[in-house]
Short mmCIF file of C-alpha atoms in Angstrom, two decimals:
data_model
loop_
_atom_site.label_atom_id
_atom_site.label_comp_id
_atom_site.label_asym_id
_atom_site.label_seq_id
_atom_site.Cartn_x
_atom_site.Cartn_y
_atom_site.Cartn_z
CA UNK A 634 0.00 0.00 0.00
CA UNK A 635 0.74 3.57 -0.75
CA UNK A 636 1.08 6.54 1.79
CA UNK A 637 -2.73 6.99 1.43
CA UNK A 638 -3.09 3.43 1.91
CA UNK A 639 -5.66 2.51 -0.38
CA UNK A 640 -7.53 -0.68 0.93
CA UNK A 641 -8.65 -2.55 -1.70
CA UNK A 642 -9.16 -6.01 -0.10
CA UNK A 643 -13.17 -5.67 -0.41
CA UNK A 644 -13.07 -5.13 -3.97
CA UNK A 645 -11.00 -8.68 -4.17
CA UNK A 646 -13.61 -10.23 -1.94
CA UNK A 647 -16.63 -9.25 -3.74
CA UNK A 648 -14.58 -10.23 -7.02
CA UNK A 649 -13.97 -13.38 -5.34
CA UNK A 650 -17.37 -13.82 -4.37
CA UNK A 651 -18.58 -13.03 -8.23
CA UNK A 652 -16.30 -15.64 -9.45
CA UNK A 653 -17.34 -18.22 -6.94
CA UNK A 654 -21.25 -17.62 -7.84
CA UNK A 655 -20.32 -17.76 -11.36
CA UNK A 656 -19.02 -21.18 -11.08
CA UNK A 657 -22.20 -22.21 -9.37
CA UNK A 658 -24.55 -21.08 -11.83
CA UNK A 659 -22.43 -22.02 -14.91
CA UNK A 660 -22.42 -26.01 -13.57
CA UNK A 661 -24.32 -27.81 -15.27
CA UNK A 662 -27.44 -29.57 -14.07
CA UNK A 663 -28.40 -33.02 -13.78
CA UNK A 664 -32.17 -32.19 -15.04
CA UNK A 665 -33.12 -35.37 -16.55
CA UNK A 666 -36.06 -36.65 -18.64
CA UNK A 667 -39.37 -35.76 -17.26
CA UNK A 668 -41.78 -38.13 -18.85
CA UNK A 669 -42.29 -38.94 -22.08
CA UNK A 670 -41.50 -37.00 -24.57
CA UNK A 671 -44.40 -36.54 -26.77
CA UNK A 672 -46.16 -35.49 -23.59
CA UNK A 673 -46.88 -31.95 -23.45
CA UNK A 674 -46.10 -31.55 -19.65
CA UNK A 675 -43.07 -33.22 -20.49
CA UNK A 676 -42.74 -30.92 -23.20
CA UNK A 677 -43.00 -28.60 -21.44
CA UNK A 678 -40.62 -28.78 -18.44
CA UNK A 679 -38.06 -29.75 -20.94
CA UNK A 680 -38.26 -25.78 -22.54
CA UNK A 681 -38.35 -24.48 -19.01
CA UNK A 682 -35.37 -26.65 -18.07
CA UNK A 683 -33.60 -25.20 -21.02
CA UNK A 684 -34.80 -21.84 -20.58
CA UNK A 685 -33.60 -21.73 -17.14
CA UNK A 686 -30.04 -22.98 -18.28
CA UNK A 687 -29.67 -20.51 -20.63
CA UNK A 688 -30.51 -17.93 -17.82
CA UNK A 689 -28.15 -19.53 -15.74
CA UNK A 690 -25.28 -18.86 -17.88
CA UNK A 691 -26.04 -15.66 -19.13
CA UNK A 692 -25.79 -14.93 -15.18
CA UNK A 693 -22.59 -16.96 -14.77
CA UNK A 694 -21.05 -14.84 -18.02
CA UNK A 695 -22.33 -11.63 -16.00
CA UNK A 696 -20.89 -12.54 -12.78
CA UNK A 697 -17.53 -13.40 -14.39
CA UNK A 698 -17.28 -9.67 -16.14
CA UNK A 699 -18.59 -8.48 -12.74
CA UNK A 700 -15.50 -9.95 -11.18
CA UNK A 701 -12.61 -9.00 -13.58
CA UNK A 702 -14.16 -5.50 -13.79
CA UNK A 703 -13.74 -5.24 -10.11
CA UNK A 704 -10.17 -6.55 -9.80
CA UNK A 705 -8.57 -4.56 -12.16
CA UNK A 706 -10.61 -1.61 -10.05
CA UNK A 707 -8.72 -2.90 -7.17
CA UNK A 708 -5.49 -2.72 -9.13
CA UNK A 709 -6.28 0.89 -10.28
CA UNK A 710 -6.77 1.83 -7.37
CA UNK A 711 -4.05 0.36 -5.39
CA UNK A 712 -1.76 2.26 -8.83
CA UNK A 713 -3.56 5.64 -8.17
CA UNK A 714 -2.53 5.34 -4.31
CA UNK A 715 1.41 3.98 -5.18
CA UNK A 716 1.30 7.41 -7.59
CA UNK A 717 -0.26 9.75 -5.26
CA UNK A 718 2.41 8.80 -2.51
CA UNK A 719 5.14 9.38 -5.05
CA UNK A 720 4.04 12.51 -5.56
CA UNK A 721 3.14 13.66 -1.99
CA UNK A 722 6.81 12.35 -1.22
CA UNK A 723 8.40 14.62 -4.19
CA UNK A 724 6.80 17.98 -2.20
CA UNK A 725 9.22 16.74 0.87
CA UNK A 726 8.48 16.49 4.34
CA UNK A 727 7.16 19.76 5.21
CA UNK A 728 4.11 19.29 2.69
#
C-alpha cells in the first residue's frame, strides 16, 4: 500500500465472491427426462429446463465480467494510491 493506503481487499472479496457464484450457476445440471417426450407436460418442463439454463449462464457470463471488472478496479486503485504517494513524497516532508 501507498502513503494513502488505499484498501482494496473488499473489492477482491466481492470479485472473489462473483467468481465463486459464477461457477455455481455455470455447472451444469443433472435435469433429466421428465416423462415422455411426446407429452406436453413433459414438453414442457423440458423448454423451461432449457430456458432456465440458458438464464443460468447468461448470469454466470455476468458474474464473471462483474469480477474481472472489479479486480482490475482494485489494481487501479491500489496504482492511483502507489502514484499519489510518489508525488506527496516529491513535495518533501514539510508538505
Amino acid at each position: 500500500m501507498g502513503l494513502l493506503e488505499a484498501n482494496c481487499s473488499g473489492l477482491e472479496q466481492l470479485a472473489a465472491e462473483c467468481r465463486s457464484r459464477g461457477a455455481v450457476l455455470g455447472a451444469p445440471s443433472a435435469a433429466g427426462p421428465m416423462g415422455m417426450g411426446w407429452q406436453p407436460t413433459a414438453a414442457a418442463v423440458s423448454s423451461a429446463n432449457v430456458g432456465v439454463a440458458r438464464t443460468s449462464l447468461a448470469m454466470a457470463d455476468r458474474l464473471h465480467v462483474t469480477a474481472a471488472d472489479l479486480t482490475t478496479a482494485a489494481q487501479q486503485y491500489a496504482m492511483t494510491d502507489e502514484r499519489s504517494a510518489v508525488g506527496l513524497r516529491a513535495l518533501g516532508p514539510e508538505a
